[in-house]
PDB file of C-alpha atoms in Angstrom:
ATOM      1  CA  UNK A   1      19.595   2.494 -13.953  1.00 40.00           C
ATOM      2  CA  UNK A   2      19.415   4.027 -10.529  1.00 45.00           C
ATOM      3  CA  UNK A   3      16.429   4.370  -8.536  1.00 40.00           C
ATOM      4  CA  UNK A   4      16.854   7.916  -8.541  1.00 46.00           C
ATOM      5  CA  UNK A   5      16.282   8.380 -12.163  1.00 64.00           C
ATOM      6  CA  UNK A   6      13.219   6.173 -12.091  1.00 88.00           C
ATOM      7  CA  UNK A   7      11.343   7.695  -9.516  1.00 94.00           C
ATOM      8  CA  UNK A   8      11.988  11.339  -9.699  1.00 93.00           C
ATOM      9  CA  UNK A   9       9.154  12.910 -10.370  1.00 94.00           C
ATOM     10  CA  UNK A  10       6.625  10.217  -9.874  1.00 97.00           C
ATOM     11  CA  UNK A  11       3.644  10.252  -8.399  1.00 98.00           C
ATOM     12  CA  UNK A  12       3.556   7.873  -5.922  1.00 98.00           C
ATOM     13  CA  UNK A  13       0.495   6.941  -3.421  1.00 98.00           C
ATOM     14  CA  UNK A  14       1.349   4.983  -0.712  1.00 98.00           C
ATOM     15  CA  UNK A  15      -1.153   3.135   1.563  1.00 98.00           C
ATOM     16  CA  UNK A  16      -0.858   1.894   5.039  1.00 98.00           C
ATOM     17  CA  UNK A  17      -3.217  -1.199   6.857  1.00 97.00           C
ATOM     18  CA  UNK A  18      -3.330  -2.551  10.069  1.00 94.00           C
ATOM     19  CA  UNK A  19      -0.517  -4.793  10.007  1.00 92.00           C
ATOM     20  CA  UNK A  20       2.464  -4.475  12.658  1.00 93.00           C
ATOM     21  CA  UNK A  21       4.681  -4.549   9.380  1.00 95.00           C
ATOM     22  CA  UNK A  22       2.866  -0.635   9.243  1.00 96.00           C
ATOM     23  CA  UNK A  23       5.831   0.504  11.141  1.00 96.00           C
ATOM     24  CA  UNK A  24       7.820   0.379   8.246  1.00 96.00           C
ATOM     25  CA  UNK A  25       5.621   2.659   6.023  1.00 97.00           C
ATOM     26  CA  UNK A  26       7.775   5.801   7.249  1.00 98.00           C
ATOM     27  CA  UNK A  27      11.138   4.308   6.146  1.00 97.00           C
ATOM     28  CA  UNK A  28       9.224   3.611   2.691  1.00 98.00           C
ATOM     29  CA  UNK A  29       7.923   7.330   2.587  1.00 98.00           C
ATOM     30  CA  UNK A  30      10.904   9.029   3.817  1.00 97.00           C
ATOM     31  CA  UNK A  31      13.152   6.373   0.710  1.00 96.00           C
ATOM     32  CA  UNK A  32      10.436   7.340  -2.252  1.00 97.00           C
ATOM     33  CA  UNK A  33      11.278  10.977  -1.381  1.00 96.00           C
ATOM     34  CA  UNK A  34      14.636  10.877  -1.190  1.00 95.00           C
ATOM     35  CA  UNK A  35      14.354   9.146  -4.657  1.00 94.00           C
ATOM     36  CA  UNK A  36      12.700  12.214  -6.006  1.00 95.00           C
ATOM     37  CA  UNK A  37       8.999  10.992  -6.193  1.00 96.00           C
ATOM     38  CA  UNK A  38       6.535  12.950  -5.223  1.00 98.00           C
ATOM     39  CA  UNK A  39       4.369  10.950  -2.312  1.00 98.00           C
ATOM     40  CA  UNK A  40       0.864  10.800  -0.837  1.00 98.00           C
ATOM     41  CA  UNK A  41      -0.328   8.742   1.943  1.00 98.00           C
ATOM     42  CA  UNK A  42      -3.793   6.768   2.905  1.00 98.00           C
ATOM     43  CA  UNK A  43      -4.318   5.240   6.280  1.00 98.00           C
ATOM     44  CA  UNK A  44      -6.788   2.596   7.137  1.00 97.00           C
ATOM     45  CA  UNK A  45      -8.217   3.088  10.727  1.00 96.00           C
ATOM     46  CA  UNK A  46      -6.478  -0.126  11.818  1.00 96.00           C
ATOM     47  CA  UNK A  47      -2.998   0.931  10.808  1.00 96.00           C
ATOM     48  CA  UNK A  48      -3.234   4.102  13.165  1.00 96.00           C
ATOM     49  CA  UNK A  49      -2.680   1.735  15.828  1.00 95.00           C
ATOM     50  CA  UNK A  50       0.335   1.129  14.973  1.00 95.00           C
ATOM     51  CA  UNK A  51       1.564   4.345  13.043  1.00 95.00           C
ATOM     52  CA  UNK A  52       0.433   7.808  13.323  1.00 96.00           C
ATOM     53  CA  UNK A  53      -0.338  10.133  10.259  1.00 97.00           C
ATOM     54  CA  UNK A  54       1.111  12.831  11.126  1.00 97.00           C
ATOM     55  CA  UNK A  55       4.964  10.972  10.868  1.00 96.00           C
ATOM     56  CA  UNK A  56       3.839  10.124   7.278  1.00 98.00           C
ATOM     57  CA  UNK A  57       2.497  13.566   6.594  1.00 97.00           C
ATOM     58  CA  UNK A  58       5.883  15.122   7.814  1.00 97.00           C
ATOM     59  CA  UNK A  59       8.198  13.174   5.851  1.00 97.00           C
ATOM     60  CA  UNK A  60       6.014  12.984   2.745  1.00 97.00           C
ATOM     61  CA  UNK A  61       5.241  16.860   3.014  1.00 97.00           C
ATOM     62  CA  UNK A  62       1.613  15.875   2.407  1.00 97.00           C
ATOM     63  CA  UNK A  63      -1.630  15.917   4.112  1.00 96.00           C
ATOM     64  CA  UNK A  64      -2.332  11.650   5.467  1.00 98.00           C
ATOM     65  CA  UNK A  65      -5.707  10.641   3.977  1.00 97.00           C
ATOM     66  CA  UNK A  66      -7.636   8.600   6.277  1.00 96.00           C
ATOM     67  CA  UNK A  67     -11.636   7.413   6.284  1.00 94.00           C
ATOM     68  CA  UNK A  68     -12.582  10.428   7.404  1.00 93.00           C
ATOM     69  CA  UNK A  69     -11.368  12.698   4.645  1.00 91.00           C
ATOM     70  CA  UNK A  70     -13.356  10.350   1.966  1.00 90.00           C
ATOM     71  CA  UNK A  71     -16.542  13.244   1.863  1.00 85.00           C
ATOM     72  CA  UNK A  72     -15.502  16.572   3.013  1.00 81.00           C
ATOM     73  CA  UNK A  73     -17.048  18.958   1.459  1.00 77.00           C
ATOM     74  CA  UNK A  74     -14.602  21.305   0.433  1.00 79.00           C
ATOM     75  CA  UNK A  75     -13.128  18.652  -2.650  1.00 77.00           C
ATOM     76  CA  UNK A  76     -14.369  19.584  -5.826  1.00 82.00           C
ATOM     77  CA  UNK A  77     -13.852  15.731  -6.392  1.00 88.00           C
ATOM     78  CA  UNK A  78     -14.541  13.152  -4.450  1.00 92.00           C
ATOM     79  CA  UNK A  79     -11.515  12.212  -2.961  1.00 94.00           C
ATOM     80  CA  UNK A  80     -11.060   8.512  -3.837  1.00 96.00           C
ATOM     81  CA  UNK A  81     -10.838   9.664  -7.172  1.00 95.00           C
ATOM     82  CA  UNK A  82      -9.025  12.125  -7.063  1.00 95.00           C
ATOM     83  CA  UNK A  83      -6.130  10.272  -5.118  1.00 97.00           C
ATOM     84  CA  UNK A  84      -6.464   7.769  -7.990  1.00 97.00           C
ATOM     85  CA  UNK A  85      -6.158  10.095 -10.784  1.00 97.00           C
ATOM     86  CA  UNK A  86      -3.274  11.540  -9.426  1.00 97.00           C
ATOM     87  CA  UNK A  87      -1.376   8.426  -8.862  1.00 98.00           C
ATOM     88  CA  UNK A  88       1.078   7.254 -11.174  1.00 98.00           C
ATOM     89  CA  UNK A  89       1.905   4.454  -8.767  1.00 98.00           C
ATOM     90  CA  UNK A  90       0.037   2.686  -5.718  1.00 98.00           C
ATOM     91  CA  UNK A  91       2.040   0.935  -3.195  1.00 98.00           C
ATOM     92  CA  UNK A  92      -0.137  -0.752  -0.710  1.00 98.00           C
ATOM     93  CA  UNK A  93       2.674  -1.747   2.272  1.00 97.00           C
ATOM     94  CA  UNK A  94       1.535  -3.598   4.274  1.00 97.00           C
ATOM     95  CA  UNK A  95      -1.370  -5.416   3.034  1.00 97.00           C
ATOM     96  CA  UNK A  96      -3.265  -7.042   5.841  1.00 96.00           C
ATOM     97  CA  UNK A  97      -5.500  -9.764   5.372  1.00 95.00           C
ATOM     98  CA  UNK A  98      -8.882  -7.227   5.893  1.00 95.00           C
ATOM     99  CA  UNK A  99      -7.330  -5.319   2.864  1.00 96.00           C
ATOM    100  CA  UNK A 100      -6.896  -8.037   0.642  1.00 96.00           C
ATOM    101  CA  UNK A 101     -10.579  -9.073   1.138  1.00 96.00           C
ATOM    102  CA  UNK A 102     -12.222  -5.918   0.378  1.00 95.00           C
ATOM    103  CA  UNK A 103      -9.578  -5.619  -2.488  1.00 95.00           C
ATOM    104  CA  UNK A 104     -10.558  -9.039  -3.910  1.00 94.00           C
ATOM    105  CA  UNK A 105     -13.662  -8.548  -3.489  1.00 93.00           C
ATOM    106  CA  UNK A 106     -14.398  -5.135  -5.032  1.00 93.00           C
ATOM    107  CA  UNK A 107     -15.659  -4.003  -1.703  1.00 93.00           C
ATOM    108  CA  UNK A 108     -15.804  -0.024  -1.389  1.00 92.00           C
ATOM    109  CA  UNK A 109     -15.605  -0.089   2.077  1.00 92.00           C
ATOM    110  CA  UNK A 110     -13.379   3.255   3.515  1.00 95.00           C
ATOM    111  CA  UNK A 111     -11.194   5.207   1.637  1.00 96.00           C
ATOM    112  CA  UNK A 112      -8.266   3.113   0.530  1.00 97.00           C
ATOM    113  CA  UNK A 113     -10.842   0.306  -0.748  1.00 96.00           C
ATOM    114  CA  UNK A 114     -12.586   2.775  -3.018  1.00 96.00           C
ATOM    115  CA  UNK A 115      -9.387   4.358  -4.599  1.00 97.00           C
ATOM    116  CA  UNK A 116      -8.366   0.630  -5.124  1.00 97.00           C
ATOM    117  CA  UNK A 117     -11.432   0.008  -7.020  1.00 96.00           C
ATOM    118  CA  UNK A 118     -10.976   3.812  -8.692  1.00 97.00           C
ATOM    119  CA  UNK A 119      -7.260   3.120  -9.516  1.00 97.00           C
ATOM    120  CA  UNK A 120      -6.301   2.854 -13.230  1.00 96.00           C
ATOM    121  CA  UNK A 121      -2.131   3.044 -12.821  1.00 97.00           C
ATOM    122  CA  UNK A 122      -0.045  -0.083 -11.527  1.00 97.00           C
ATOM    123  CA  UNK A 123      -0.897  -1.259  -8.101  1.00 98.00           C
ATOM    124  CA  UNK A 124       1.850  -3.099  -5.606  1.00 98.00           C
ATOM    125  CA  UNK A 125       0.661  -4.682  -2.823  1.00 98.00           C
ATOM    126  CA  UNK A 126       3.088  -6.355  -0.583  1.00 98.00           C
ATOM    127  CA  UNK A 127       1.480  -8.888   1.970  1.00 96.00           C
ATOM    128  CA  UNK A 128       1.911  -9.017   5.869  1.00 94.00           C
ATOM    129  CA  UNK A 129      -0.076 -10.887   8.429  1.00 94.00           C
ATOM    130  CA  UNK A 130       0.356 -13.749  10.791  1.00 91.00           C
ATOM    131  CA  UNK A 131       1.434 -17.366   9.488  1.00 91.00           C
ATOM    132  CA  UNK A 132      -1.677 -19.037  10.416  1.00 88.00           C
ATOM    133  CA  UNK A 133      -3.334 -16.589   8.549  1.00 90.00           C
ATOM    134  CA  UNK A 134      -1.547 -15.632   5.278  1.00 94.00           C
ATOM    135  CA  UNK A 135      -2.081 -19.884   5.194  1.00 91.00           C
ATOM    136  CA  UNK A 136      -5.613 -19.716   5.902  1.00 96.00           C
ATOM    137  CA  UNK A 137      -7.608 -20.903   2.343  1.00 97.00           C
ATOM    138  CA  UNK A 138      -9.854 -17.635   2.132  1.00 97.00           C
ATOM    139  CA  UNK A 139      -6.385 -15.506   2.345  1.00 96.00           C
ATOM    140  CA  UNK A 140      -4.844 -18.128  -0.418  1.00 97.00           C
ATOM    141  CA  UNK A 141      -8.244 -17.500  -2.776  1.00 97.00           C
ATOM    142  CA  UNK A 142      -8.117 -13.788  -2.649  1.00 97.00           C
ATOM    143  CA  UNK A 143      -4.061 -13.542  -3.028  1.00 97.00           C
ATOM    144  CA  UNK A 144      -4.501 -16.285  -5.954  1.00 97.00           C
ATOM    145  CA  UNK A 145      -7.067 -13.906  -7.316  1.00 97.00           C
ATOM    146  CA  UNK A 146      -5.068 -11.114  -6.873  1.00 96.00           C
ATOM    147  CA  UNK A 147      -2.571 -12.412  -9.164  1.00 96.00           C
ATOM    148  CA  UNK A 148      -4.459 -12.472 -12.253  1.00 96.00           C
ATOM    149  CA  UNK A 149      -5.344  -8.954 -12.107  1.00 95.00           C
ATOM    150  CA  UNK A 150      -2.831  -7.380 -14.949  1.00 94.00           C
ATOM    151  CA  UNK A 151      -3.059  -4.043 -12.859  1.00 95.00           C
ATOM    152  CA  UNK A 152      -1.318  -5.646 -10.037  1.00 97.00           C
ATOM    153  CA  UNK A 153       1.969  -6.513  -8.594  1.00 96.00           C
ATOM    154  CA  UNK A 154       1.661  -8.996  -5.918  1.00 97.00           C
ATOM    155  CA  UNK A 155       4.875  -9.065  -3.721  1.00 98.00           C
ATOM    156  CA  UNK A 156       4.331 -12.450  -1.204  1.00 96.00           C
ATOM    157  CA  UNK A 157       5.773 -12.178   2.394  1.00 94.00           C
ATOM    158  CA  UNK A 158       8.651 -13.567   2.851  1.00 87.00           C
ATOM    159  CA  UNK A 159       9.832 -16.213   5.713  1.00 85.00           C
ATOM    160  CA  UNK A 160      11.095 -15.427   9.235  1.00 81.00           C
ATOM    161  CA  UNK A 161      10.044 -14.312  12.929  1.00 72.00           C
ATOM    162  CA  UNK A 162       6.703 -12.576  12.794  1.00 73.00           C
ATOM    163  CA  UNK A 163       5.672 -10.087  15.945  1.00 78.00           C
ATOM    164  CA  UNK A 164       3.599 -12.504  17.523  1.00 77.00           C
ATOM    165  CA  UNK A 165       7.128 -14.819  17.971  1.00 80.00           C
ATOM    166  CA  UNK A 166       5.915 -17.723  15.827  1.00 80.00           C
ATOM    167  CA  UNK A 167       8.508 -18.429  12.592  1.00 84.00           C
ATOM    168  CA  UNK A 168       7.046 -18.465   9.222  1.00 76.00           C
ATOM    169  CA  UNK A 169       5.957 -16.700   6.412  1.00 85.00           C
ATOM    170  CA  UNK A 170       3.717 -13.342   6.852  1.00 77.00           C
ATOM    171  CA  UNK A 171       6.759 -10.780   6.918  1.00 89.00           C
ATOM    172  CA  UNK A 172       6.024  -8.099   4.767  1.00 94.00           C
ATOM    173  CA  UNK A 173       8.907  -8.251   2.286  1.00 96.00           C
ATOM    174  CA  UNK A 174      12.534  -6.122   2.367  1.00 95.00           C
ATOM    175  CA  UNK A 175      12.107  -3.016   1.784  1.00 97.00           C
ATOM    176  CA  UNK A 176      14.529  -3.185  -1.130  1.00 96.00           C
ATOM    177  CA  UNK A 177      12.288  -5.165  -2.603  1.00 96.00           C
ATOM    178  CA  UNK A 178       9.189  -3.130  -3.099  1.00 97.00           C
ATOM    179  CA  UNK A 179      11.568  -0.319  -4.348  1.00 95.00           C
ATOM    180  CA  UNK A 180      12.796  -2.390  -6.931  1.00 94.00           C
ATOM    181  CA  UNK A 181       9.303  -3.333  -7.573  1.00 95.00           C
ATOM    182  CA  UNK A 182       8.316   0.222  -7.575  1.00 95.00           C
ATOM    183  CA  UNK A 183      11.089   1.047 -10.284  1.00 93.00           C
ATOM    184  CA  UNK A 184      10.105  -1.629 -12.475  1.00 91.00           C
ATOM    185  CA  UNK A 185       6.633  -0.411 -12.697  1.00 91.00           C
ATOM    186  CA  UNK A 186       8.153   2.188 -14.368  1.00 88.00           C
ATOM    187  CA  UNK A 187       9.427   0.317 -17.215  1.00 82.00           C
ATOM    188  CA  UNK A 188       6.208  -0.433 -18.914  1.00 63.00           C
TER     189      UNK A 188
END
């Protein structure tokens, strides 16, 4: 089976964190279209350090949530749930460490931590931050925890030189990787 077939026509919501691995989100966006999905993008303020909306809003051909978005007034809906209704599919790419704790936690801190916490379809989160801290204990509780949540597909950096020039693990994994995640979500 081809990713094409899976994909096409999925909804797909993908969110963005403050992680330099953010930088990749576009390449993610711009592959889920060209697989046919259909894709809609949150931003956390950190990640618009490193990324800007308006690249994910051109090659997803939708509007870039961020925080500020959460209570407009013109949604019939509030927005967090809305965005989770619609999903059939969150990919959270990167995942920083910040995200993970409000996720773990059931914090409904910003946008993208309330449409967690709204979200009934599957959930991937793939993990990105600095060695020291993806190896820090707190970070190890809340991933642990992650892990038993049926909802969720946990996707553990992988090893090799991180941004800040130290070796270990805290890459966000291959691409590839959360495609083929994203596909297999799919066969459930």
């Amino acid at each position: 089976m081809n990713i094409q077939s899976s994909l096409s026509g999925k909804k797909i919501l993908v969110a963005v964190t403050g992680s330099i691995a953010a930088v990749k989100a576009p390449i993610l966006v711009s592959r889920l279209i060209k697989a046919g999905a259909e894709v809609k993008c949150v931003v956390t303020p950190s990640s618009t350090k490193f990324i800007l909306p308006l690249s994910l809003s051109t090659l997803s051909r939708n509007k870039c949530y961020q925080d500020q978005d959460q209570w407009e007034s013109y949604q019939a809906k509030p927005l967090h749930i809305a965005l989770a209704e619609w999903a059939d599919l969150i990919i959270v790419a990167p995942m920083s460490a910040t995200s993970l704790s409000k996720f773990s936690s059931g914090s409904a801190d910003g946008l993208l931590a309330s449409i967690l916490l709204a979200a009934q379809s599957q959930i991937i989160v793939a993990a990105a931050m600095n060695t020291s801290m993806w190896s820090h204990q707190s970070v190890k509780n809340n991933w642990n925890y992650m892990k038993t949540i049926e909802q969720v597909i946990c996707l553990e950096p992988s090893e090799g030189l991180l941004a800040c020039d130290r070796f270990g693990e805290g890459k966000m994994v291959n691409l590839d990787i959360i495609e083929l995640a994203s596909e297999s979500a799919f066969c459930f």
